[in-house]
Short mmCIF file of C-alpha atoms in Angstrom, two decimals:
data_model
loop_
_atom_site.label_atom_id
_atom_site.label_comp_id
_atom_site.label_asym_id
_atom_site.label_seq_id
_atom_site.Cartn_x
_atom_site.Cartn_y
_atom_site.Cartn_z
CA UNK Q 282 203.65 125.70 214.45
CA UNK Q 283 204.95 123.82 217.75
CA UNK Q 284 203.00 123.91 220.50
CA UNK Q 285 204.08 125.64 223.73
CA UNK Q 286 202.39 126.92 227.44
CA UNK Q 287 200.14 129.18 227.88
CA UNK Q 288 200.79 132.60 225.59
CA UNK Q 289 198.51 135.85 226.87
CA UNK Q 290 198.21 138.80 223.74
CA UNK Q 291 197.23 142.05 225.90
CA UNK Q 292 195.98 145.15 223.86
CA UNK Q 293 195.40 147.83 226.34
CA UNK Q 294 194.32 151.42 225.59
CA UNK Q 295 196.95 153.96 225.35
CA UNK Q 296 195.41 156.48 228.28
CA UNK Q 297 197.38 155.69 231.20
CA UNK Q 298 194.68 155.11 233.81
CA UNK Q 299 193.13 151.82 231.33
CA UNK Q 300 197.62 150.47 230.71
CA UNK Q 301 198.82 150.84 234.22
CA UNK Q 302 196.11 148.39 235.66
CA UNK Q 303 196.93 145.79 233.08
CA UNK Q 304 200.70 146.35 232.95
CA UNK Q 305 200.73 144.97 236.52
CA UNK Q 306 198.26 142.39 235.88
CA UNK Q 307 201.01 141.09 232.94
CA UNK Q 308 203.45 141.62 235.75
CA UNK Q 309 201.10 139.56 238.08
CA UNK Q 310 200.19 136.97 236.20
CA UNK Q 311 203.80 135.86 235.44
CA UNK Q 312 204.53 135.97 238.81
CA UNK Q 313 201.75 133.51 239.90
CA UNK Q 314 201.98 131.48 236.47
CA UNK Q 315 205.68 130.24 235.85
CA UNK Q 316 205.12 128.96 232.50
CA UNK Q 317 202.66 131.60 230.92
CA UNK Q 318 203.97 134.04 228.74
CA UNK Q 319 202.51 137.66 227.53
CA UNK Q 320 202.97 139.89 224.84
CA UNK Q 321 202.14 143.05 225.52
CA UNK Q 322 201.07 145.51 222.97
CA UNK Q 323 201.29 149.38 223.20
CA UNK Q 324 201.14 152.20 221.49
CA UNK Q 325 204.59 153.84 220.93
CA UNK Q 326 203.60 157.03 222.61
CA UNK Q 327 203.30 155.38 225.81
CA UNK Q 328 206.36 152.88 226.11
CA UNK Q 329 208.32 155.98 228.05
CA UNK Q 330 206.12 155.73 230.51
CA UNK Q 331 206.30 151.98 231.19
CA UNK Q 332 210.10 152.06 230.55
CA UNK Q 333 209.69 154.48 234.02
CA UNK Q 334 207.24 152.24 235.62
CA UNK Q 335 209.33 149.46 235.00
CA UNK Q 336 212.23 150.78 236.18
CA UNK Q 337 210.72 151.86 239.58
CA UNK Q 338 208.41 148.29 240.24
CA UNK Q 339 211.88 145.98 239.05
CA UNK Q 340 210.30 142.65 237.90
CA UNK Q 341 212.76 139.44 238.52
CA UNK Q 342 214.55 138.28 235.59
CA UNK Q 343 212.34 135.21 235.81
CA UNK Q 344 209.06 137.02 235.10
CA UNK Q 345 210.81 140.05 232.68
CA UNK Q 346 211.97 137.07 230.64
CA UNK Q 347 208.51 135.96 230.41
CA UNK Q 348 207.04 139.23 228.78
CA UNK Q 349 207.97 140.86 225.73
CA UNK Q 350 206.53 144.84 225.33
CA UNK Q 351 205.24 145.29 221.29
CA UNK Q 352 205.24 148.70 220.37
CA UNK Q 353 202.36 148.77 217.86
CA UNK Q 354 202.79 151.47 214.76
CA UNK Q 355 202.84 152.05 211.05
CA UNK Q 356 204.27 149.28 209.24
CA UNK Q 357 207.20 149.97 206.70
CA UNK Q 358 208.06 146.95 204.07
CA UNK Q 359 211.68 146.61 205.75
CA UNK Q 360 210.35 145.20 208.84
CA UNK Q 361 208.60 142.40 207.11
CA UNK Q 362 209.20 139.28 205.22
CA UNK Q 363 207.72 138.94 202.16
CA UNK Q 364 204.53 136.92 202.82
CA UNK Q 365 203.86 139.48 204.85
CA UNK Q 366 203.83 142.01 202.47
CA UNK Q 367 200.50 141.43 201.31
CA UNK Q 368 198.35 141.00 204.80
CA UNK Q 369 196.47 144.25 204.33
CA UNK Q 370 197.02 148.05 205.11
CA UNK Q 371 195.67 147.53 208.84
CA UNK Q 372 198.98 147.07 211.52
CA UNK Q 373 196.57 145.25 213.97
CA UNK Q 374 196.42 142.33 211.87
CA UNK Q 375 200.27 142.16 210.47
CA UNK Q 376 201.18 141.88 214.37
CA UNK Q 377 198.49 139.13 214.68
CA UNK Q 378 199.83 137.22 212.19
CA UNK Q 379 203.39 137.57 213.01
CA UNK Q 380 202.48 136.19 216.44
CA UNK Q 381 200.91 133.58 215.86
CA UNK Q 382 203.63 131.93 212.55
CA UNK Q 383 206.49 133.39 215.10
CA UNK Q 384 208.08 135.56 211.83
CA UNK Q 385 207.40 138.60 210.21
CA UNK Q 386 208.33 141.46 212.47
CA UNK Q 387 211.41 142.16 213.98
CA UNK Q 388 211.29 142.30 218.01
CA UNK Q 389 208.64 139.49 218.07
CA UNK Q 390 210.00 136.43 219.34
CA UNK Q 391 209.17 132.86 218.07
CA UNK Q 392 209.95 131.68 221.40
CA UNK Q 393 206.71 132.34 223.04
CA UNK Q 394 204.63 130.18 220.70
CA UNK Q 395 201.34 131.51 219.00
CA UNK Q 396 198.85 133.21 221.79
CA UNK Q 397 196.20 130.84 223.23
CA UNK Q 398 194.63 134.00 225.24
CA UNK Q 399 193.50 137.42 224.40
CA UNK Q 400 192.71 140.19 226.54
CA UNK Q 401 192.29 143.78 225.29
CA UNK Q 402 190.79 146.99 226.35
CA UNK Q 403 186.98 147.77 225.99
CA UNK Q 404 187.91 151.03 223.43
CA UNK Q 405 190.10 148.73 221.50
CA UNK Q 406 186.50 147.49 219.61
CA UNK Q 407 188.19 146.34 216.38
CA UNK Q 408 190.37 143.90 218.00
CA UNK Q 409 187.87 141.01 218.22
CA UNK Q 410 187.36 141.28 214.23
CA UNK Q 411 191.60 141.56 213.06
CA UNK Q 412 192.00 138.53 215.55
CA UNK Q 413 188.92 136.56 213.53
CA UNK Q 414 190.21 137.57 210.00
CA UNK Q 415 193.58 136.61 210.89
CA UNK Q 416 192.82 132.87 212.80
CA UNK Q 417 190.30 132.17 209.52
CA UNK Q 418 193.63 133.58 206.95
CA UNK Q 419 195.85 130.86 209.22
CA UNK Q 420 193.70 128.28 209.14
CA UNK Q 421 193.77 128.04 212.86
CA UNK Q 422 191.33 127.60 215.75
CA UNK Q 423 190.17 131.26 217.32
CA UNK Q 424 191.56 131.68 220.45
CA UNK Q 425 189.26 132.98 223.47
CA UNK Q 426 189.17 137.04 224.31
CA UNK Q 427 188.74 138.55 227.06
CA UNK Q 428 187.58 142.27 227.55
CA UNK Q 429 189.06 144.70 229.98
CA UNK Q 430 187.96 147.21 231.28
CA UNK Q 431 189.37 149.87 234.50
CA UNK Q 432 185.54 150.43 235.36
CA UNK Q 433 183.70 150.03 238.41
CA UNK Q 434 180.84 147.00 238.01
CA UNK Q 435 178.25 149.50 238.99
CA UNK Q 436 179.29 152.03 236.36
CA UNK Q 437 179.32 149.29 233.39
CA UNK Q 438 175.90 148.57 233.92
CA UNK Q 439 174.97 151.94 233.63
CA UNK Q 440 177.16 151.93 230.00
CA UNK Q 441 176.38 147.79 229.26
CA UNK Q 442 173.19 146.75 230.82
CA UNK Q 443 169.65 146.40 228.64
CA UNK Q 444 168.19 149.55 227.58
CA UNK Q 445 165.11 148.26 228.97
CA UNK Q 446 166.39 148.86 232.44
CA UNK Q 447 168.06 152.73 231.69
CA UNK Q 448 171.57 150.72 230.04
CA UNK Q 449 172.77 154.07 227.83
CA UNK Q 450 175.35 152.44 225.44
CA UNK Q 451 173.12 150.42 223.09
CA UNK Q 452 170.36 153.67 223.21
CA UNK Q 453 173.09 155.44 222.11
CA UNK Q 454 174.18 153.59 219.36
CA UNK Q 455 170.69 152.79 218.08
CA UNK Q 456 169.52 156.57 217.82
CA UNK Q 457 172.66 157.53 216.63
CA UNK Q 458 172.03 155.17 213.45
CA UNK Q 459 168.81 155.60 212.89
CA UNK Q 460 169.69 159.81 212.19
CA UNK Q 461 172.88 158.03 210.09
CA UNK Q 462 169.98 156.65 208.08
CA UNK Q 463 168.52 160.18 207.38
CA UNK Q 464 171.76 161.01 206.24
CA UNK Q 465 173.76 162.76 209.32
CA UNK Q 466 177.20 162.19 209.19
CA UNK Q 467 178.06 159.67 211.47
CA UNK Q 468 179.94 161.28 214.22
CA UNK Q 469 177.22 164.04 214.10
CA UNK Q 470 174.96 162.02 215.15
CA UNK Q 471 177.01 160.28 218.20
CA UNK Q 472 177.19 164.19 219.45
CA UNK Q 473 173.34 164.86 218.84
CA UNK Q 474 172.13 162.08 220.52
CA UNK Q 475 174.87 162.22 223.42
CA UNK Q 476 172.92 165.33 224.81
CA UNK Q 477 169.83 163.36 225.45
CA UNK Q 478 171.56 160.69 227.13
CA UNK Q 479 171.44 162.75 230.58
CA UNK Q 480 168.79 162.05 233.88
CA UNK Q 481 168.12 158.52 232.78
CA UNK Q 482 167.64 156.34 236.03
CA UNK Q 483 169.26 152.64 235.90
CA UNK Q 484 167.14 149.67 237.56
CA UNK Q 485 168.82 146.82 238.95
CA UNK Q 486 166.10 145.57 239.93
CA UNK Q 487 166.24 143.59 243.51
CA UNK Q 488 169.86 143.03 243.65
CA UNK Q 489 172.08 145.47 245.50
CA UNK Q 490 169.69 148.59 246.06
CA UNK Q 491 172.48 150.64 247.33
CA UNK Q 492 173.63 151.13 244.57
CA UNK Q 493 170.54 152.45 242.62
CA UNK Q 494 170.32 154.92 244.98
CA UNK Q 495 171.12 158.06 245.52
CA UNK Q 496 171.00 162.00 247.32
CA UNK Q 497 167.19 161.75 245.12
CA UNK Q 498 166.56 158.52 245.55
CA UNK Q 499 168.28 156.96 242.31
CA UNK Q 500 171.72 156.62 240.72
CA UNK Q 501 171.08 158.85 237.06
CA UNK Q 502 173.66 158.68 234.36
CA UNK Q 503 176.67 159.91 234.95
CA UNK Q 504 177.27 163.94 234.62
CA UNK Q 505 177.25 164.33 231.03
CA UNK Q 506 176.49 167.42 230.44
CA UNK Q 507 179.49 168.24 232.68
CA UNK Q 508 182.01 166.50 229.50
CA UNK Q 509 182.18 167.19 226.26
CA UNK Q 510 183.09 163.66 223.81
CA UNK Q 511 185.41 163.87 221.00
CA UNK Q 512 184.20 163.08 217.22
CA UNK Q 513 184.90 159.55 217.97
CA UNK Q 514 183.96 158.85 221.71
CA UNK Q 515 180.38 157.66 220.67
CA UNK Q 516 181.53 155.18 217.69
CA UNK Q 517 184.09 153.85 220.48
CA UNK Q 518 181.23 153.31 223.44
CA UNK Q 519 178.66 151.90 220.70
CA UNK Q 520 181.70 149.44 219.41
CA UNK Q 521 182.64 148.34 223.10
CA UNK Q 522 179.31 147.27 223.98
CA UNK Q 523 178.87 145.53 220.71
CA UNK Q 524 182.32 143.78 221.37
CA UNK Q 525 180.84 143.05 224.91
CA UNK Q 526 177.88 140.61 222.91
CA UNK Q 527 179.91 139.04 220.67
CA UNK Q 528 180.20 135.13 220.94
CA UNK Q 529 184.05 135.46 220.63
CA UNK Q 530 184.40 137.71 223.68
CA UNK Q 531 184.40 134.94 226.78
CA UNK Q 532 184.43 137.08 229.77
CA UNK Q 533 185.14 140.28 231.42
CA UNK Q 534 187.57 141.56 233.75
CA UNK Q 535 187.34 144.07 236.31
CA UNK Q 536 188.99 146.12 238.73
CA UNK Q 537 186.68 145.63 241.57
CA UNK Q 538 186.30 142.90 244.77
CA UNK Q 539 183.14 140.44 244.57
CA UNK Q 540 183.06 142.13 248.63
CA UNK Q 541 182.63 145.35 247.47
CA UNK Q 542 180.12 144.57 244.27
CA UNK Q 543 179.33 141.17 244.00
CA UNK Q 544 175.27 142.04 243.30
CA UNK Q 545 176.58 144.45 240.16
CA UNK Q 546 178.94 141.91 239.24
CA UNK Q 547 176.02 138.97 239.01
CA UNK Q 548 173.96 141.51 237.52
CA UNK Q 549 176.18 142.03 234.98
CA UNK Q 550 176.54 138.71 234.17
CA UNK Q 551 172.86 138.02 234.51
CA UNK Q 552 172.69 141.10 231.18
CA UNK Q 553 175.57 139.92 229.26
CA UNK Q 554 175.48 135.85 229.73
CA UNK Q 555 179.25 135.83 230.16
CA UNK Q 556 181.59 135.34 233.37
CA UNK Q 557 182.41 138.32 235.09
CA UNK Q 558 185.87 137.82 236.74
CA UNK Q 559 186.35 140.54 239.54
CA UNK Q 560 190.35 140.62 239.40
CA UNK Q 561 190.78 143.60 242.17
CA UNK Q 562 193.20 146.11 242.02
CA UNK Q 563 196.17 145.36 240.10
CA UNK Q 564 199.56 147.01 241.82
CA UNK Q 565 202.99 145.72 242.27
CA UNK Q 566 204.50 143.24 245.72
CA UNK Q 567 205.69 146.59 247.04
CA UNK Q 568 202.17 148.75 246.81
CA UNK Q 569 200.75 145.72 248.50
CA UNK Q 570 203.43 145.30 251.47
CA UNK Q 571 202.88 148.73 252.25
CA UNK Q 572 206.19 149.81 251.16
CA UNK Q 573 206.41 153.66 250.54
CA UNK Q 574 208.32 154.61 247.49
CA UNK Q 575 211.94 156.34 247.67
CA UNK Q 576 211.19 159.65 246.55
CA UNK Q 577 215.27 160.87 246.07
CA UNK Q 578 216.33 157.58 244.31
CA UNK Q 579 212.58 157.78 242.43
CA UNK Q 580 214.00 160.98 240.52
CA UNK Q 581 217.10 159.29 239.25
CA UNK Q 582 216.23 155.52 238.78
CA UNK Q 583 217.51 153.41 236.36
CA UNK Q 584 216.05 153.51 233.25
CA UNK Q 585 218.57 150.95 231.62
CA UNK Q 586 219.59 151.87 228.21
CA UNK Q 587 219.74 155.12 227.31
CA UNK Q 588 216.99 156.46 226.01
CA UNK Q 589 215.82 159.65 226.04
CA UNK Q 590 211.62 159.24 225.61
CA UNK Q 591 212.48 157.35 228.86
CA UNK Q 592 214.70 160.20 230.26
CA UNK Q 593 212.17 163.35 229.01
CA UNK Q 594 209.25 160.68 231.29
CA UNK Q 595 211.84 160.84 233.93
CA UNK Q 596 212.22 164.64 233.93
CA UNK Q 597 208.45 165.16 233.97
CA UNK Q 598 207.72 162.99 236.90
CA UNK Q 599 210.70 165.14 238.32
CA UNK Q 600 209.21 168.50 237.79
CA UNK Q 601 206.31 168.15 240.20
CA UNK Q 602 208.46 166.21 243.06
CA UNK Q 603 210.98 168.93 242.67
CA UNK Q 604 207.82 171.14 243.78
CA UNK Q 605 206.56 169.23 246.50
CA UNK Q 606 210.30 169.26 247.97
CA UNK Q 607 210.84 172.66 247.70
CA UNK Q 608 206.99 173.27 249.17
CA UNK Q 609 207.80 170.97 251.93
CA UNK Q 610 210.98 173.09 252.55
CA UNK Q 611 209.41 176.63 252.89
CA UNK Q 612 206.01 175.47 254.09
CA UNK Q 613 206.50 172.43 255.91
CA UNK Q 614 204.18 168.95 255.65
CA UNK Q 615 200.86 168.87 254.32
CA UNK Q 616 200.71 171.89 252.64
CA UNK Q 617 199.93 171.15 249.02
CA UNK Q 618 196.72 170.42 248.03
CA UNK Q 619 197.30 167.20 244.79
CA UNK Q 620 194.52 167.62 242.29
CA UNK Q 621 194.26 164.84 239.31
CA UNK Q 622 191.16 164.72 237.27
CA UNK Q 623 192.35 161.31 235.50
CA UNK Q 624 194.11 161.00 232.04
CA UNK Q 625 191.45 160.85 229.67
CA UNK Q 626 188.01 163.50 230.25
CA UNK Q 627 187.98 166.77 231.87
CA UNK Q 628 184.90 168.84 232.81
CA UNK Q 629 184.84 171.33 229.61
CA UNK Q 630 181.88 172.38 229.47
CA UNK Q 631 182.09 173.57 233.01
CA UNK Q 632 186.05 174.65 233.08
CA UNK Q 633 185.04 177.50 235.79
CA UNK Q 634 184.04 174.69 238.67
CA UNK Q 635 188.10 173.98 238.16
CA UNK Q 636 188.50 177.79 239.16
CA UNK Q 637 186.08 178.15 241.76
CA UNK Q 638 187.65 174.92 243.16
CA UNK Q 639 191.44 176.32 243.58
CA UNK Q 640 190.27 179.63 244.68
CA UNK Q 641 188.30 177.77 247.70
CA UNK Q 642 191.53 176.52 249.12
CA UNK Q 643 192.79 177.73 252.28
CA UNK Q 644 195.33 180.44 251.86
CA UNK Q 645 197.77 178.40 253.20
CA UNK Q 646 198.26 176.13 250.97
CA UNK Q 647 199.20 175.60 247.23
CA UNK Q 648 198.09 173.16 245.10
CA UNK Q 649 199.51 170.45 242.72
CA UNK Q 650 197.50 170.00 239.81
CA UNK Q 651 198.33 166.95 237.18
CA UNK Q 652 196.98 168.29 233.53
CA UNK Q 653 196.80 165.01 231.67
CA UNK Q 654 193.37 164.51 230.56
CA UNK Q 655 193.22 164.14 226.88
CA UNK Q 656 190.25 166.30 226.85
CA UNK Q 657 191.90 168.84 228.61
CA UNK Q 658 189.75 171.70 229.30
CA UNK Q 659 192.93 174.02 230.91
CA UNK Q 660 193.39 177.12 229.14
CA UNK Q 661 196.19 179.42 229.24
CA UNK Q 662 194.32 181.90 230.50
CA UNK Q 663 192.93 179.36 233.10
CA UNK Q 664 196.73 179.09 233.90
CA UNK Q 665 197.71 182.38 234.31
CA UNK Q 666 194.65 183.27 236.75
CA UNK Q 667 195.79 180.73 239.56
CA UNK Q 668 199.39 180.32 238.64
CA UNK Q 669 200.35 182.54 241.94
CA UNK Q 670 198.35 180.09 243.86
CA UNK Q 671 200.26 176.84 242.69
CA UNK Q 672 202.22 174.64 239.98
CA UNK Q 673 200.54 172.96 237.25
CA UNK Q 674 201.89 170.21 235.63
CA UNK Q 675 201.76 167.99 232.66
CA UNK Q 676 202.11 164.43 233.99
CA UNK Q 677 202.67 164.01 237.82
CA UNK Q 678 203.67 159.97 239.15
CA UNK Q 679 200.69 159.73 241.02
CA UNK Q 680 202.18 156.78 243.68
CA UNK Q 681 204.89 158.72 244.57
CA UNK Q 682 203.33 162.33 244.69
CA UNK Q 683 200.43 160.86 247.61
CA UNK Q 684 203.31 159.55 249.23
CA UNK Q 685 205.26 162.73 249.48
CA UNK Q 686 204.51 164.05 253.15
CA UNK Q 687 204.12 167.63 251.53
CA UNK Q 688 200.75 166.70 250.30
CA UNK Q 689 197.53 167.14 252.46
CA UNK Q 690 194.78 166.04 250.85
CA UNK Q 691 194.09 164.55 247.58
CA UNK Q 692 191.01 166.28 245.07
CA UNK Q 693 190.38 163.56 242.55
CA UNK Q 694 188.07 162.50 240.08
CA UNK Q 695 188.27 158.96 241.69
CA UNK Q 696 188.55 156.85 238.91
CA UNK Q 697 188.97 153.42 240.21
CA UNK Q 698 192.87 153.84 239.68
CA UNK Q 699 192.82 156.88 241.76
CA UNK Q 700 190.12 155.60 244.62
CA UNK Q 701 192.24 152.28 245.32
CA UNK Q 702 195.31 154.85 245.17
CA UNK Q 703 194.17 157.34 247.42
CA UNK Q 704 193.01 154.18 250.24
CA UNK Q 705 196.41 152.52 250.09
CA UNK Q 706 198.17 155.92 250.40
CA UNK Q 707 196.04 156.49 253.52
CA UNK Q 708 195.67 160.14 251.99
CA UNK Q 709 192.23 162.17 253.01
CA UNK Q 710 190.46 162.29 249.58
CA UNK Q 711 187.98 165.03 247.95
CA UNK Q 712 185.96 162.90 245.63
CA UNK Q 713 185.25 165.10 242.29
CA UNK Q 714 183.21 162.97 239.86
CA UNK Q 715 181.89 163.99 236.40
CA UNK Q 716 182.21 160.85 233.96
CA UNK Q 717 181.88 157.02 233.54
CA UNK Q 718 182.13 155.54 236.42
CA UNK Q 719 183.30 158.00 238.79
CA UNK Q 720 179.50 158.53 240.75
CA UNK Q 721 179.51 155.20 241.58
CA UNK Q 722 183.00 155.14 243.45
CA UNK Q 723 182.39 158.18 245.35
CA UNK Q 724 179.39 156.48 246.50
CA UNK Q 725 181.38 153.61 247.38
CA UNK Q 726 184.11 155.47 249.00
CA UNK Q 727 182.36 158.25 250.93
CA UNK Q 728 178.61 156.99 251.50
CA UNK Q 729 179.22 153.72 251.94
CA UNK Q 730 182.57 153.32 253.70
CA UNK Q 731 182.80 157.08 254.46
CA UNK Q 732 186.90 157.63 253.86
CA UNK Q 733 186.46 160.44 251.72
CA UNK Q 734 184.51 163.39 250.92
CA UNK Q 735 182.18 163.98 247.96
CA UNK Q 736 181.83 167.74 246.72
CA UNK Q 737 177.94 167.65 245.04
CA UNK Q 738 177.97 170.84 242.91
CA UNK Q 739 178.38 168.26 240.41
CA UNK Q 740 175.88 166.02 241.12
CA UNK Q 741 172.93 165.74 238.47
CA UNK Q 742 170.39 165.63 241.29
CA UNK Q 743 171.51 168.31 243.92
CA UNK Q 744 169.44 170.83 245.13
CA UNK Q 745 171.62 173.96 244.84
CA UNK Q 746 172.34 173.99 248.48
CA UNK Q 747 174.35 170.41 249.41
CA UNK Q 748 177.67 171.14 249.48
CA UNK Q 749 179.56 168.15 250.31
CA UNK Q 750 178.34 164.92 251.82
CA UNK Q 751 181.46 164.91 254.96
#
């Protein structure tokens, strides 16, 4: 095989808030690095979606040509050659493969030379072990991977760091297998022990006490009583810290700023004995000059060829501007209230906070509300008792919609998507956290800087009369 530059292999997960991040950093990288080239991998579900994004954050031919998207699904014998055929029943490592020989699959180009460079998303566990078993069937050297992950640093500790010190992930996995060993079926026991998980405190020790401390005097797990997991959720936590220890996994990188966390991001490297690289934020040139999006050429831009998965994207993002327009017509400016609880949990085991929270808006105003979440916890009937007071809406294009001068205020989860979002937007933010890493960035965001507001009904360690923290 000849050898070429630098060639980046990036797996990310297929829930929007863990792609969009990386998507840009592929877009990023290119731009700084004029002889690296990526290959992006994604799940076919998702490639509408970044056919939009695309299409709204143009790229210069020079980078574009730099980049080729993989969608990643079943294999059928037509799209390989013949000592292909016998690689296995698993896709991950038939892509692998045809990467690195340059033949096999059509849409992967030879051009870009086998990868040198892998990153892939912390839920995408198995990746480290198709990219060993194909390098050893090849016969050449394993190339270095790199784990992403959209999380704050604080809120990895509290999933990554020792158990010793309150670190929940390898607890988790440990007490799960010991009640495999008794003979519970295996995601059984991720669900059993995921309801004792809740109230344990996380030590940092001497480094960066803010952050170990809360309304009660300490950070505690993250609300999990307030989420419910799906069968797998547990296996895929367990497997990501697992992938986080293994000698083939170099180095992390995160979406935070060595200003805003640099004591969680030593810690972290101080628990897992690799480099921690704090990348920041990862938008496009135009996010960054402060450039506002156009919101009437947004609904009708260019897509290039037709395709309608691309189009049907288009027409959803289109549904909730259409709303904000027509709100901003009969109501005037900031008279939506935007509500996004991420793309991934929802709180379903306490769906009525969602309730109590719309019917607490002012009269005057509607709301927005982006139903994404893969754990959606929405009913119909949900639906139907607030639809008078708003528009609810499968996807919304997030950017766009807290630029829209209908919106007043923004009630989010605050992933670390949404927080950096919600800043650059300038738009007054409600923080609503209930998972992963979400405590920790309201903490950043509204106790320590104090440019938003945290409502604390959902706090494990309020005292029934707190409110909100503004």
């Amino acid at each position: 095989m000849p050898s070429r530059g630098q060639h980046y292999v990036i797996l990310p997960l297929a829930a929007w808030g863990h792609l969009r991040p990386l998507l840009f950093l592929t877009f990023n990288l290119c731009a700084l690095h004029k002889d690296l080239q990526i290959t992006f991998m994604v799940d076919p579900v998702v490639s509408p979606r970044i056919k939009v994004e695309m299409a709204e954050h143009p790229q210069p031919k020079s980078t574009l040509d730099r980049i080729q998207i993989i969608e990643i699904s079943e294999i059928n014998d037509a799209d390989m050659v013949d000592d292909l055929k016998s690689s296995g029943k698993e896709t991950m490592p038939i892509y692998l493969k045809a990467l690195f020989t340059g033949v096999g699959l059509g849409g992967i180009s030879p051009a870009f030379g086998p990868p040198t460079l892998a990153i892939f998303d912390w839920f995408q566990g198995g990746f480290v072990t198709s990219l060993k078993t194909v390098c050893t069937e090849l016969g050449v050297p394993l190339i270095p991977a790199i784990i992403y992950t959209p999380m704050l640093a604080a809120g990895l500790y509290h999933f990554w760091g020792p158990m010793q010190n309150g670190g929940f992930a390898e607890r988790w996995g440990l007490e799960s297998e010991k009640l495999m060993a008794q003979g519970v079926e295996k995601y059984e026991a991720y669900e059993r022990r995921y309801d004792k998980l809740g109230g344990t405190s996380v030590i940092i020790g001497s480094i960066s006490l803010a952050y170990s401390r809360c309304k009660s005097g300490n950070f505690v797990i993250p609300q999990l009583s307030r989420i419910a997991i799906t069968p797998f959720w547990g296996e895929m936590v367990y497997s990501s810290y697992l992938s986080a220890h293994m000698p083939e996994v170099k180095g992390l990188l995160l979406p935070t700023l060595q200003e805003v966390e640099g004591g969680l991001v030593a810690a972290l490297e101080e628990a897992l004995g690799k480099n921690v690289f704090a990348v920041g934020p990862q938008f496009g040139k135009d996010v960054w000059e402060g450039k506002k999006p156009d919101l009437i050429s947004a609904k009708t831009a260019d897509v290039g060829e037709v395709d309608q998965s691309a189009l049907s994207a288009k027409k959803d993002d289109q549904v909730a501007l259409d709303f904000l327009d027509e709100q901003l017509k009969l109501k005037g400016p900031r008279s939506v209230a935007y509500i996004s609880l991420g793309s991934l949990f929802w709180p379903v085991k306490r769906p009525e906070l969602l309730t109590y929270l719309i019917s607490s808006l002012p009269v005057n105003l509607t709301f927005l509300l982006s139903d994404a979440a893969a754990m959606t916890g929405l009913t119909e009937e949900m639906k139907l008792s607030f639809e008078h007071r708003g528009k609810v809406v499968k996807f919304t294009p997030q950017w766009k919609v807290l630029s829209h001068p209908a919106v007043a205020f923004f009630i989010s989860h605050l992933g670390s998507n949404s927080m950096v979002e919600s800043i650059l937007s300038e738009m007054p933010t409600i923080a609503f956290p209930f998972s992963a890493d979400q405590s920790q960035a309201a903490y950043i965001m509204c106790d320590k800087f104090k440019v938003g507001i945290e409502l604390q009904q959902v706090r494990s360690d309020v005292d029934g009369k707190t409110r909100w923290n503004g």
